[in-house]
Short mmCIF file of C-alpha atoms in Angstrom, two decimals:
data_model
loop_
_atom_site.label_atom_id
_atom_site.label_comp_id
_atom_site.label_asym_id
_atom_site.label_seq_id
_atom_site.Cartn_x
_atom_site.Cartn_y
_atom_site.Cartn_z
CA MET A 23 -21.43 -24.49 14.60
CA ARG A 24 -18.68 -24.46 17.17
CA LEU A 25 -17.86 -27.66 19.03
CA SER A 26 -17.56 -27.98 22.79
CA LEU A 27 -15.46 -30.20 25.00
CA ILE A 28 -18.47 -32.46 25.43
CA ALA A 29 -18.07 -33.46 21.79
CA LEU A 30 -14.62 -35.01 22.14
CA PRO A 31 -15.56 -38.68 22.76
CA PHE A 32 -18.14 -38.41 19.99
CA LEU A 33 -15.52 -37.07 17.58
CA SER A 34 -13.25 -40.03 18.30
CA LEU A 35 -16.16 -42.31 17.44
CA ILE A 36 -16.69 -40.41 14.19
CA ALA A 37 -13.04 -40.93 13.28
CA SER A 38 -13.23 -44.68 13.87
CA THR A 39 -16.54 -45.04 12.05
CA ALA A 40 -15.32 -43.01 9.09
CA HIS A 41 -12.45 -45.42 8.49
CA ALA A 42 -14.79 -48.40 8.61
CA GLN A 43 -16.93 -46.70 5.95
CA GLY A 44 -13.94 -45.74 3.81
CA ASP A 45 -14.85 -42.03 3.99
CA ASP A 46 -11.74 -40.24 2.69
CA GLY A 47 -10.58 -37.52 5.04
CA ALA A 48 -13.46 -37.74 7.51
CA GLY A 49 -11.34 -39.25 10.27
CA TRP A 50 -8.69 -36.59 9.74
CA TRP A 51 -11.30 -33.82 9.91
CA ALA A 52 -12.80 -35.31 13.08
CA HIS A 53 -9.40 -34.99 14.77
CA VAL A 54 -9.12 -31.38 13.57
CA GLN A 55 -12.56 -30.65 15.00
CA ALA A 56 -11.53 -32.16 18.31
CA LEU A 57 -8.32 -30.14 18.52
CA ALA A 58 -9.52 -26.79 17.13
CA ASN A 59 -12.92 -26.34 18.74
CA ASP A 60 -13.41 -23.34 21.03
CA GLY A 61 -13.11 -25.53 24.12
CA MET A 62 -9.38 -25.92 23.40
CA GLU A 63 -9.01 -22.12 23.60
CA GLY A 64 -6.41 -21.97 20.86
CA ARG A 65 -3.97 -24.41 22.53
CA GLY A 66 -1.59 -21.71 23.76
CA THR A 67 1.67 -23.12 25.12
CA GLY A 68 1.46 -23.69 28.86
CA THR A 69 -2.32 -23.16 29.03
CA PRO A 70 -5.12 -25.48 30.19
CA GLY A 71 -6.35 -25.56 26.58
CA TYR A 72 -3.03 -26.97 25.40
CA ASP A 73 -3.13 -29.56 28.18
CA ARG A 74 -6.65 -30.64 27.15
CA ALA A 75 -5.47 -31.02 23.56
CA ALA A 76 -2.48 -33.03 24.80
CA ASP A 77 -4.84 -35.34 26.69
CA TYR A 78 -6.77 -35.92 23.46
CA VAL A 79 -3.59 -36.80 21.55
CA ILE A 80 -2.41 -39.15 24.29
CA ALA A 81 -5.79 -40.90 24.25
CA GLN A 82 -5.39 -41.40 20.49
CA PHE A 83 -1.85 -42.75 20.96
CA LYS A 84 -3.19 -45.29 23.43
CA ALA A 85 -6.09 -46.26 21.17
CA LEU A 86 -3.61 -46.85 18.32
CA GLY A 87 -1.42 -49.02 20.52
CA LEU A 88 1.56 -46.67 20.32
CA LYS A 89 3.96 -47.01 23.22
CA PRO A 90 5.04 -44.12 25.46
CA ALA A 91 8.43 -42.68 24.49
CA GLY A 92 8.68 -39.58 26.64
CA VAL A 93 10.36 -39.15 30.00
CA ASP A 94 7.03 -39.10 31.86
CA GLY A 95 4.90 -41.58 29.96
CA TYR A 96 4.12 -39.91 26.64
CA LYS A 97 5.29 -36.51 27.91
CA GLN A 98 8.61 -34.70 27.71
CA PRO A 99 8.13 -31.57 29.86
CA VAL A 100 9.94 -28.43 28.71
CA ALA A 101 10.62 -25.54 31.10
CA PHE A 102 10.22 -22.01 29.73
CA VAL A 103 10.24 -18.40 30.84
CA GLU A 104 7.27 -16.46 29.49
CA GLN A 105 8.18 -12.86 28.67
CA ARG A 106 5.50 -10.30 27.91
CA ILE A 107 6.44 -6.87 26.51
CA GLU A 108 4.48 -4.13 28.24
CA ALA A 109 3.85 -1.68 25.42
CA ASP A 110 2.37 1.01 27.65
CA ARG A 111 5.63 1.18 29.61
CA SER A 112 7.94 0.86 26.60
CA SER A 113 9.11 3.54 24.19
CA ALA A 114 11.34 4.00 21.15
CA ALA A 115 12.68 6.89 19.09
CA LEU A 116 14.95 7.71 16.18
CA VAL A 117 17.44 10.38 17.21
CA GLY A 118 19.15 12.77 14.78
CA PRO A 119 20.45 16.33 14.52
CA GLN A 120 16.89 17.67 14.53
CA GLY A 121 16.03 15.84 17.74
CA GLU A 122 13.95 12.76 18.50
CA VAL A 123 11.17 11.24 16.40
CA ALA A 124 9.03 9.11 18.70
CA LEU A 125 7.94 5.69 17.47
CA ALA A 126 4.68 4.15 18.59
CA VAL A 127 5.02 0.79 20.38
CA PRO A 128 3.62 -1.43 18.92
CA GLY A 129 2.03 0.76 16.21
CA ASP A 130 5.32 1.50 14.45
CA LEU A 131 7.71 -0.91 16.12
CA ILE A 132 7.14 -4.38 17.58
CA PHE A 133 9.63 -5.62 20.15
CA SER A 134 10.16 -9.38 20.26
CA GLY A 135 10.26 -11.09 23.63
CA SER A 136 11.72 -14.35 22.32
CA GLY A 137 15.28 -15.63 22.53
CA GLY A 138 16.06 -14.43 26.03
CA PRO A 139 15.58 -11.47 28.37
CA VAL A 140 15.17 -8.18 26.50
CA PRO A 141 17.53 -5.29 27.27
CA GLU A 142 15.82 -2.72 29.46
CA SER A 143 17.46 0.29 27.80
CA ILE A 144 19.28 0.98 24.52
CA ASP A 145 20.80 4.13 23.03
CA ALA A 146 23.04 3.18 20.12
CA PRO A 147 24.08 4.08 16.57
CA MET A 148 22.62 2.07 13.70
CA VAL A 149 24.07 0.41 10.64
CA PHE A 150 22.18 -0.91 7.60
CA ALA A 151 23.39 -4.37 6.58
CA GLY A 152 21.46 -4.96 3.36
CA TYR A 153 19.81 -8.39 3.36
CA GLY A 154 21.55 -9.29 6.62
CA LEU A 155 22.97 -12.55 5.25
CA HIS A 156 26.30 -13.85 6.57
CA LEU A 157 27.20 -16.52 4.02
CA PRO A 158 30.93 -16.26 3.28
CA GLU A 159 30.90 -19.92 2.18
CA VAL A 160 29.02 -18.90 -0.98
CA GLY A 161 30.75 -15.55 -1.41
CA HIS A 162 28.07 -13.36 0.16
CA ASP A 163 28.41 -11.39 3.41
CA ASP A 164 26.30 -8.30 4.00
CA PHE A 165 28.20 -7.61 7.22
CA ALA A 166 31.68 -7.52 5.63
CA GLY A 167 33.52 -4.32 6.47
CA LEU A 168 30.89 -3.08 8.93
CA ASP A 169 31.69 -2.13 12.52
CA LEU A 170 28.95 -4.01 14.40
CA LYS A 171 30.11 -3.66 18.00
CA GLY A 172 27.71 -1.61 20.08
CA LYS A 173 25.39 -1.10 17.11
CA ILE A 174 21.77 -1.75 16.25
CA VAL A 175 21.80 -3.62 12.94
CA VAL A 176 18.99 -2.90 10.45
CA VAL A 177 18.33 -5.48 7.71
CA LEU A 178 15.92 -5.82 4.81
CA SER A 179 13.83 -8.75 3.57
CA GLY A 180 14.80 -10.74 0.50
CA GLY A 181 18.14 -11.89 -0.86
CA PRO A 182 20.08 -12.71 -4.01
CA ALA A 183 18.24 -15.04 -6.36
CA ASP A 184 21.35 -17.15 -6.96
CA ILE A 185 21.43 -18.28 -3.30
CA SER A 186 18.98 -21.06 -2.42
CA GLY A 187 15.97 -20.27 -0.29
CA ALA A 188 17.11 -22.90 2.22
CA LEU A 189 20.50 -21.26 2.63
CA LYS A 190 19.08 -17.74 2.95
CA SER A 191 16.59 -19.00 5.51
CA HIS A 192 19.35 -20.65 7.51
CA ALA A 193 21.39 -17.43 7.56
CA ARG A 194 18.40 -15.44 8.81
CA SER A 195 17.75 -17.97 11.55
CA GLU A 196 21.33 -17.83 12.82
CA ARG A 197 22.02 -14.12 12.53
CA SER A 198 20.88 -12.91 15.97
CA GLN A 199 23.24 -15.38 17.58
CA TRP A 200 26.06 -14.42 15.20
CA LEU A 201 25.48 -10.68 15.63
CA ALA A 202 25.43 -10.96 19.41
CA ALA A 203 28.77 -12.77 19.23
CA GLN A 204 30.16 -9.80 17.24
CA GLY A 205 29.06 -7.40 19.96
CA ALA A 206 25.95 -6.00 18.26
CA LEU A 207 23.17 -4.89 20.63
CA GLY A 208 20.15 -5.69 18.53
CA LEU A 209 18.50 -6.35 15.15
CA ILE A 210 15.64 -4.46 13.49
CA THR A 211 14.05 -6.20 10.51
CA LEU A 212 12.41 -4.24 7.68
CA VAL A 213 10.16 -5.80 5.05
CA THR A 214 9.67 -4.14 1.70
CA PRO A 215 6.04 -3.21 1.01
CA GLY A 216 6.12 -5.61 -1.94
CA GLN A 217 7.13 -8.57 0.22
CA VAL A 218 4.54 -8.18 2.98
CA GLU A 219 2.99 -11.55 3.82
CA ILE A 220 0.80 -10.58 6.79
CA PRO A 221 -0.64 -7.04 6.91
CA TRP A 222 1.03 -4.86 9.55
CA VAL A 223 -2.26 -4.28 11.38
CA ARG A 224 -2.48 -8.04 11.96
CA ARG A 225 1.10 -8.15 13.26
CA VAL A 226 0.24 -5.37 15.69
CA ALA A 227 -2.78 -7.39 16.88
CA LEU A 228 -0.43 -10.29 17.72
CA ALA A 229 2.18 -8.07 19.39
CA GLY A 230 0.61 -8.39 22.84
CA ALA A 231 1.01 -12.16 22.89
CA PRO A 232 3.66 -13.38 25.33
CA ALA A 233 6.91 -14.83 24.04
CA LEU A 234 8.89 -17.74 25.44
CA TYR A 235 12.52 -18.64 25.89
CA PHE A 236 14.19 -21.64 27.52
CA ALA A 237 14.51 -21.60 31.29
CA ASP A 238 17.82 -23.41 30.79
CA ASP A 239 20.14 -20.69 29.52
CA ALA A 240 22.39 -23.33 27.93
CA MET A 241 19.64 -23.83 25.35
CA ARG A 242 19.25 -20.14 24.46
CA GLU A 243 20.48 -18.53 21.26
CA THR A 244 22.07 -15.53 22.99
CA LYS A 245 23.57 -15.44 26.48
CA LEU A 246 23.23 -11.65 26.99
CA PRO A 247 20.13 -9.48 26.44
CA PHE A 248 19.72 -8.78 22.71
CA LEU A 249 17.02 -6.67 21.09
CA ASN A 250 14.92 -7.98 18.19
CA ALA A 251 12.26 -5.82 16.57
CA GLN A 252 10.14 -5.44 13.43
CA PHE A 253 9.13 -2.13 11.85
CA ASP A 254 6.04 -1.00 9.91
CA PRO A 255 6.85 -1.54 6.20
CA ALA A 256 4.97 1.62 5.25
CA ARG A 257 7.29 3.80 7.37
CA SER A 258 10.66 2.13 6.87
CA ALA A 259 12.06 5.10 4.92
CA GLN A 260 12.47 6.92 8.26
CA PHE A 261 15.55 4.85 9.06
CA PHE A 262 17.40 6.25 6.03
CA ALA A 263 16.94 9.96 6.82
CA GLY A 264 20.19 11.86 6.49
CA THR A 265 21.97 9.15 4.47
CA GLY A 266 21.20 10.50 1.02
CA LYS A 267 19.85 7.06 0.13
CA ASP A 268 16.41 6.47 -1.41
CA PHE A 269 14.55 3.71 0.45
CA ALA A 270 12.13 3.24 -2.46
CA ALA A 271 15.07 2.42 -4.74
CA ILE A 272 16.58 0.09 -2.13
CA ALA A 273 13.22 -1.70 -1.72
CA ALA A 274 12.84 -2.03 -5.50
CA ALA A 275 16.29 -3.63 -5.69
CA ALA A 276 15.38 -6.05 -2.91
CA ASP A 277 12.12 -6.97 -4.64
CA ALA A 278 14.19 -7.78 -7.75
CA SER A 279 16.77 -9.78 -5.73
CA ALA A 280 19.40 -7.30 -6.94
CA PRO A 281 22.47 -6.27 -4.91
CA VAL A 282 21.72 -4.08 -1.89
CA ALA A 283 24.61 -2.14 -0.34
CA SER A 284 25.41 -1.95 3.38
CA PHE A 285 26.26 1.39 5.03
CA PRO A 286 26.10 3.23 8.37
CA LEU A 287 22.85 5.03 9.17
CA ALA A 288 22.76 8.67 10.26
CA LEU A 289 20.33 8.20 13.14
CA ARG A 290 20.64 6.62 16.56
CA PHE A 291 18.07 4.25 18.02
CA LYS A 292 16.86 4.83 21.55
CA ALA A 293 14.46 2.58 23.46
CA GLN A 294 13.15 1.59 26.85
CA VAL A 295 11.70 -1.92 26.93
CA ALA A 296 9.56 -3.03 29.86
CA ALA A 297 8.68 -6.70 30.31
CA THR A 298 7.21 -9.08 32.85
CA ARG A 299 8.31 -12.69 33.21
CA ARG A 300 7.04 -15.91 34.73
CA ASP A 301 8.02 -19.57 34.64
CA LEU A 302 5.87 -22.15 32.90
CA SER A 303 6.13 -25.69 31.55
CA SER A 304 4.57 -27.40 28.56
CA PRO A 305 5.18 -30.93 27.28
CA ASN A 306 6.20 -32.42 23.99
CA LEU A 307 4.29 -35.67 23.35
CA VAL A 308 6.26 -38.67 22.13
CA ALA A 309 5.02 -42.13 21.13
CA VAL A 310 6.73 -44.97 19.32
CA MET A 311 5.64 -47.66 16.90
CA PRO A 312 8.41 -50.27 17.31
CA GLY A 313 10.02 -51.43 14.10
CA SER A 314 9.65 -54.98 12.79
CA ASP A 315 13.31 -55.65 11.99
CA PRO A 316 15.45 -57.03 14.86
CA THR A 317 18.34 -54.73 13.96
CA LEU A 318 16.78 -51.70 12.29
CA LYS A 319 14.16 -51.21 15.01
CA ALA A 320 16.89 -49.56 17.09
CA GLU A 321 16.79 -46.66 14.60
CA HIS A 322 13.99 -44.09 14.45
CA VAL A 323 12.17 -42.14 11.76
CA VAL A 324 10.57 -39.10 13.42
CA LEU A 325 7.18 -37.81 12.27
CA SER A 326 6.64 -34.34 13.74
CA ALA A 327 3.91 -31.72 14.03
CA HIS A 328 3.27 -28.95 16.53
CA LEU A 329 0.23 -28.94 18.77
CA ASP A 330 0.41 -25.39 20.10
CA GLY A 331 -1.38 -22.35 18.69
CA TYR A 332 -1.77 -18.71 19.62
CA GLY A 333 -4.34 -19.32 22.34
CA ILE A 334 -6.59 -16.43 23.33
CA GLY A 335 -5.47 -13.07 21.96
CA THR A 336 -6.54 -9.71 20.64
CA PRO A 337 -10.18 -9.93 19.48
CA ILE A 338 -10.83 -9.51 15.77
CA LYS A 339 -14.47 -8.91 14.86
CA GLY A 340 -15.40 -10.03 18.37
CA ASP A 341 -13.54 -13.35 18.28
CA ALA A 342 -10.52 -13.74 20.60
CA ILE A 343 -9.89 -17.50 20.21
CA TYR A 344 -7.10 -18.25 17.73
CA ASN A 345 -8.28 -21.82 17.04
CA GLY A 346 -5.40 -22.84 14.76
CA ALA A 347 -7.42 -25.35 12.74
CA PHE A 348 -5.05 -25.55 9.78
CA ASP A 349 -2.09 -24.21 11.82
CA ASN A 350 -1.63 -26.80 13.15
CA ALA A 351 -4.44 -29.01 14.38
CA SER A 352 -4.40 -30.28 10.80
CA GLY A 353 -0.79 -31.50 11.07
CA VAL A 354 -1.37 -33.32 14.35
CA ALA A 355 -4.48 -34.91 12.85
CA SER A 356 -2.41 -36.05 9.87
CA LEU A 357 0.13 -37.75 12.12
CA LEU A 358 -2.66 -39.61 13.91
CA GLU A 359 -4.06 -40.73 10.55
CA ILE A 360 -0.62 -41.83 9.33
CA ALA A 361 -0.19 -43.86 12.52
CA ARG A 362 -3.53 -45.53 11.84
CA ALA A 363 -2.50 -46.27 8.25
CA LEU A 364 0.85 -47.72 9.30
CA LYS A 365 -0.85 -49.96 11.86
CA ALA A 366 -3.21 -51.24 9.17
CA SER A 367 -0.56 -51.63 6.47
CA LYS A 368 0.47 -55.10 5.37
CA VAL A 369 3.98 -53.70 4.90
CA LYS A 370 5.36 -52.95 8.36
CA PRO A 371 8.08 -50.38 9.02
CA LYS A 372 11.42 -52.03 9.79
CA ARG A 373 12.72 -48.98 11.64
CA SER A 374 10.79 -47.65 14.60
CA ILE A 375 8.49 -44.67 13.96
CA LEU A 376 8.61 -41.89 16.55
CA PHE A 377 5.51 -39.71 16.61
CA THR A 378 6.66 -36.41 18.09
CA ILE A 379 3.96 -33.80 18.78
CA VAL A 380 5.82 -30.71 19.94
CA THR A 381 4.99 -27.60 21.88
CA ALA A 382 5.95 -23.92 21.45
CA GLU A 383 6.49 -23.96 17.68
CA GLU A 384 4.78 -20.59 17.42
CA LYS A 385 7.28 -19.28 19.98
CA GLY A 386 10.34 -20.13 17.88
CA LEU A 387 10.36 -23.91 17.28
CA LEU A 388 11.24 -24.31 20.96
CA GLY A 389 9.64 -27.69 21.62
CA ALA A 390 11.26 -29.21 18.54
CA ARG A 391 14.61 -27.64 19.38
CA TYR A 392 14.40 -29.12 22.87
CA PHE A 393 13.51 -32.58 21.59
CA ALA A 394 16.11 -32.54 18.80
CA GLY A 395 18.78 -31.38 21.25
CA ARG A 396 17.71 -33.64 24.09
CA PRO A 397 15.83 -36.53 22.49
CA THR A 398 14.13 -39.23 24.54
CA VAL A 399 15.83 -41.89 22.40
CA PRO A 400 19.56 -42.12 21.61
CA ALA A 401 20.39 -39.13 19.42
CA LYS A 402 22.30 -41.19 16.86
CA SER A 403 19.31 -43.48 16.42
CA ILE A 404 17.27 -40.73 14.70
CA VAL A 405 17.74 -41.10 10.94
CA ALA A 406 15.20 -38.61 9.55
CA ASP A 407 12.42 -36.16 10.38
CA LEU A 408 9.25 -35.89 8.29
CA ASN A 409 7.28 -32.81 9.33
CA PHE A 410 3.67 -31.64 8.96
CA ASP A 411 2.67 -28.01 9.48
CA MET A 412 -0.19 -26.12 7.89
CA ALA A 413 -0.61 -28.13 4.71
CA LEU A 414 -3.57 -26.14 3.40
CA PRO A 415 -6.55 -28.20 2.15
CA ILE A 416 -8.07 -25.22 0.34
CA PHE A 417 -7.53 -26.29 -3.28
CA PRO A 418 -7.08 -29.66 -5.03
CA MET A 419 -3.67 -31.24 -4.51
CA THR A 420 -2.17 -32.02 -7.90
CA SER A 421 1.49 -31.84 -6.86
CA VAL A 422 3.52 -31.79 -3.64
CA THR A 423 6.31 -29.60 -2.30
CA PRO A 424 8.50 -31.47 0.21
CA ILE A 425 10.60 -28.56 1.49
CA GLY A 426 14.22 -29.72 1.73
CA TYR A 427 13.91 -32.41 -0.97
CA ASP A 428 16.97 -31.02 -2.77
CA GLN A 429 19.22 -31.36 0.28
CA SER A 430 19.33 -35.09 1.07
CA SER A 431 18.56 -38.59 -0.17
CA LEU A 432 15.07 -38.12 1.26
CA GLY A 433 14.38 -36.19 -1.93
CA LYS A 434 14.89 -39.36 -3.95
CA ASP A 435 12.43 -41.20 -1.71
CA ALA A 436 9.92 -38.41 -2.25
CA GLU A 437 10.49 -38.50 -6.01
CA VAL A 438 9.86 -42.26 -6.21
CA VAL A 439 6.58 -41.92 -4.31
CA SER A 440 5.61 -38.91 -6.43
CA ALA A 441 6.02 -40.99 -9.57
CA GLN A 442 4.01 -43.86 -8.10
CA MET A 443 1.15 -41.60 -6.97
CA ASN A 444 1.16 -39.16 -9.90
CA LEU A 445 1.91 -36.23 -7.59
CA PRO A 446 4.89 -34.46 -9.15
CA ILE A 447 7.22 -32.41 -6.99
CA THR A 448 6.96 -28.64 -7.38
CA PRO A 449 9.83 -26.50 -6.04
CA ASP A 450 9.10 -23.97 -3.30
CA PRO A 451 7.32 -21.12 -5.17
CA PHE A 452 8.32 -18.45 -2.64
CA PRO A 453 11.84 -19.27 -1.39
CA ASP A 454 12.27 -15.90 0.39
CA ARG A 455 9.41 -16.67 2.76
CA ASN A 456 11.88 -18.59 4.95
CA VAL A 457 9.68 -21.71 4.94
CA PHE A 458 12.77 -23.87 5.34
CA ILE A 459 13.38 -22.51 8.86
CA ARG A 460 9.82 -21.73 9.90
CA SER A 461 8.72 -25.13 11.08
CA ASP A 462 9.94 -27.91 13.30
CA GLN A 463 12.01 -29.84 10.77
CA TYR A 464 14.65 -27.12 10.99
CA ALA A 465 15.39 -28.06 14.61
CA PHE A 466 16.35 -31.54 13.41
CA ILE A 467 18.39 -30.20 10.50
CA ARG A 468 20.45 -28.12 12.94
CA GLU A 469 21.28 -31.39 14.69
CA GLY A 470 22.47 -32.94 11.44
CA ILE A 471 19.33 -34.99 10.75
CA PRO A 472 17.96 -34.98 7.15
CA ALA A 473 14.38 -33.76 7.02
CA LEU A 474 11.40 -32.96 4.79
CA PHE A 475 8.51 -30.56 5.40
CA PHE A 476 5.39 -31.40 3.36
CA LYS A 477 3.24 -28.83 1.55
CA TYR A 478 0.65 -28.85 -1.21
CA GLY A 479 2.46 -28.07 -4.45
CA PHE A 480 1.66 -25.02 -6.57
CA LYS A 481 3.52 -22.53 -8.74
CA ALA A 482 3.80 -18.76 -8.33
CA GLY A 483 1.35 -16.80 -10.47
CA THR A 484 -1.33 -19.52 -10.49
CA PRO A 485 -4.88 -19.39 -9.06
CA GLU A 486 -3.67 -21.73 -6.30
CA ALA A 487 -0.94 -19.24 -5.40
CA ALA A 488 -3.52 -16.46 -5.22
CA THR A 489 -5.76 -18.59 -2.99
CA GLU A 490 -2.86 -19.43 -0.68
CA LYS A 491 -1.71 -15.80 -0.52
CA ALA A 492 -5.23 -14.62 0.35
CA TRP A 493 -5.44 -17.23 3.11
CA ARG A 494 -2.18 -16.02 4.63
CA ALA A 495 -3.21 -12.37 4.40
CA ASN A 496 -6.67 -12.81 5.91
CA ILE A 497 -6.79 -16.00 7.99
CA TYR A 498 -3.28 -17.10 9.00
CA HIS A 499 -2.56 -16.50 12.71
CA SER A 500 -6.02 -15.04 13.26
CA PRO A 501 -9.26 -16.21 14.93
CA PHE A 502 -10.58 -17.07 11.46
CA ASP A 503 -8.33 -20.13 11.18
CA ASP A 504 -11.20 -22.05 12.71
CA LEU A 505 -13.63 -24.84 11.89
CA ASN A 506 -15.92 -22.59 9.84
CA GLN A 507 -13.61 -22.06 6.87
CA PRO A 508 -13.89 -24.06 3.63
CA VAL A 509 -11.97 -27.33 3.73
CA LEU A 510 -11.28 -30.25 1.38
CA PRO A 511 -10.61 -33.23 3.68
CA ALA A 512 -10.16 -35.71 0.82
CA GLU A 513 -7.21 -33.67 -0.47
CA THR A 514 -5.42 -33.96 2.86
CA ALA A 515 -6.18 -37.71 2.81
CA LYS A 516 -4.12 -37.80 -0.42
CA LEU A 517 -1.22 -35.99 1.25
CA ASN A 518 -1.43 -38.29 4.27
CA ALA A 519 -1.24 -41.31 1.98
CA TYR A 520 1.76 -39.75 0.21
CA VAL A 521 3.65 -39.19 3.47
CA THR A 522 2.72 -42.66 4.71
CA ALA A 523 4.35 -44.12 1.60
CA VAL A 524 7.45 -41.94 2.04
CA THR A 525 7.65 -42.99 5.69
CA LEU A 526 7.56 -46.68 4.80
CA ARG A 527 10.18 -46.22 2.11
CA VAL A 528 12.56 -44.43 4.51
CA ALA A 529 11.86 -46.86 7.35
CA ASN A 530 12.51 -49.91 5.21
CA ALA A 531 15.55 -48.76 3.23
CA ALA A 532 18.77 -50.66 3.82
CA ALA A 533 20.76 -47.46 4.30
CA ARG A 534 20.12 -44.46 6.52
CA PRO A 535 19.19 -41.21 4.74
CA ALA A 536 22.24 -39.10 3.88
CA TRP A 537 22.88 -35.46 3.06
CA ASN A 538 23.72 -34.71 -0.56
CA GLU A 539 27.42 -34.08 -1.05
CA ASP A 540 26.78 -30.50 -2.15
CA SER A 541 24.34 -29.68 0.66
CA PHE A 542 25.39 -26.84 2.93
CA PHE A 543 23.67 -28.66 5.79
CA LYS A 544 25.88 -31.71 5.52
CA ARG A 545 28.26 -29.89 7.88
CA PHE A 546 25.83 -30.42 10.78
CA ALA A 547 25.94 -34.22 10.49
CA LYS A 548 27.42 -35.82 13.61
#
């Protein structure tokens, strides 16, 4: 049964009643139902559905007694430009001695509209840059010796096994900005068939969704138009025609995390990219629970989760509403439950707790980047970020994976709580998925703030890994991430309790969290 807007007050009552009855996870699930029902229309950034969901969250903040900490009450408005690629007016081709090979847009090639305005026209040579990782600090640079100026750079998924997943993720996040600074015109990303996370047909279905970039160009990654695109994994060998190189062998090396050479490609890339643009605004939501210590209350521990989803998109089996129940109504619901637990706790946080519900995560972590770069509290007062995003309650939680635990003293806090709660820490089972940069904690890390991103723990090759992989392949970023899928609310209640304990430990420690001495990210500390 799908829930309507009429159900919202009733759901709030369910949440309150569930706590009184001690019903593990029922209050959390009631919030998810409120935020992911069809009446919220997928909570697309800048849409009425997002605004309705924001109203629900603000009502919960008020009911919990949390104080406004935005610039307009609980809100911090963020100005964007929405850019929509018009596939029917766009084209692309690979050009070689035998002429042009047309590429279907978006069937073969998906142009990204994020980052900034797309270039209207490109005709340029291409160069293959292996994994596309610029990490001279650890002795690895796929771009070394390549002439990048005026080129389209083609890179492949994966990376050397002896470089941490966090570091590889960081390099991927920064490379468009770095390449643009070297004079490159664009970046085309290939994924080996063995590393596909979401089937290509599903990516094509999402290709018509609009992208966003900051209206304030000072906040953008690149100042000039720069092309970003993805290519169909099944057809990637086309890029290597005329080079004498075997793409199957290159892909096999990448799948084994073996060295992958960089070299010029024989073909040119030619494209016309048509786009429409409009201005829109969408708010972050910020509330504060003031700390109990006269001195430490001036410092803030941020708890973050994104409210936005994919909104209304390409219908799949007749359903066009991308409800985003687990991604990420679940994370927002967890923050509301943690706030409730902290209010009820006999141990009060000494530092202030900043509940930051951000917008436009699905558009490139934009809401979090805006808040982290322009916080509504003094920037130096933020000591840590603890982030929730798509913790999947689809199998029992027997361990926890706090992404980033090996980078700062927050890992020690997580370890202590793990020992107390018998929830051992499991390392990230798939470090090349870029999880470290794919949620809002990364925006805080870039500002020098230690952070953790909480996931259910599991190991590669286990039944839990197979269940999680199937969910990503069939449900993730689709209309089927709705209220009708199987869910284990009591398992998320365990994770909420875990993060509540970590929050209290960080908030009440005598010293601020600190980066580990050997952490690459220590350099961002201010």
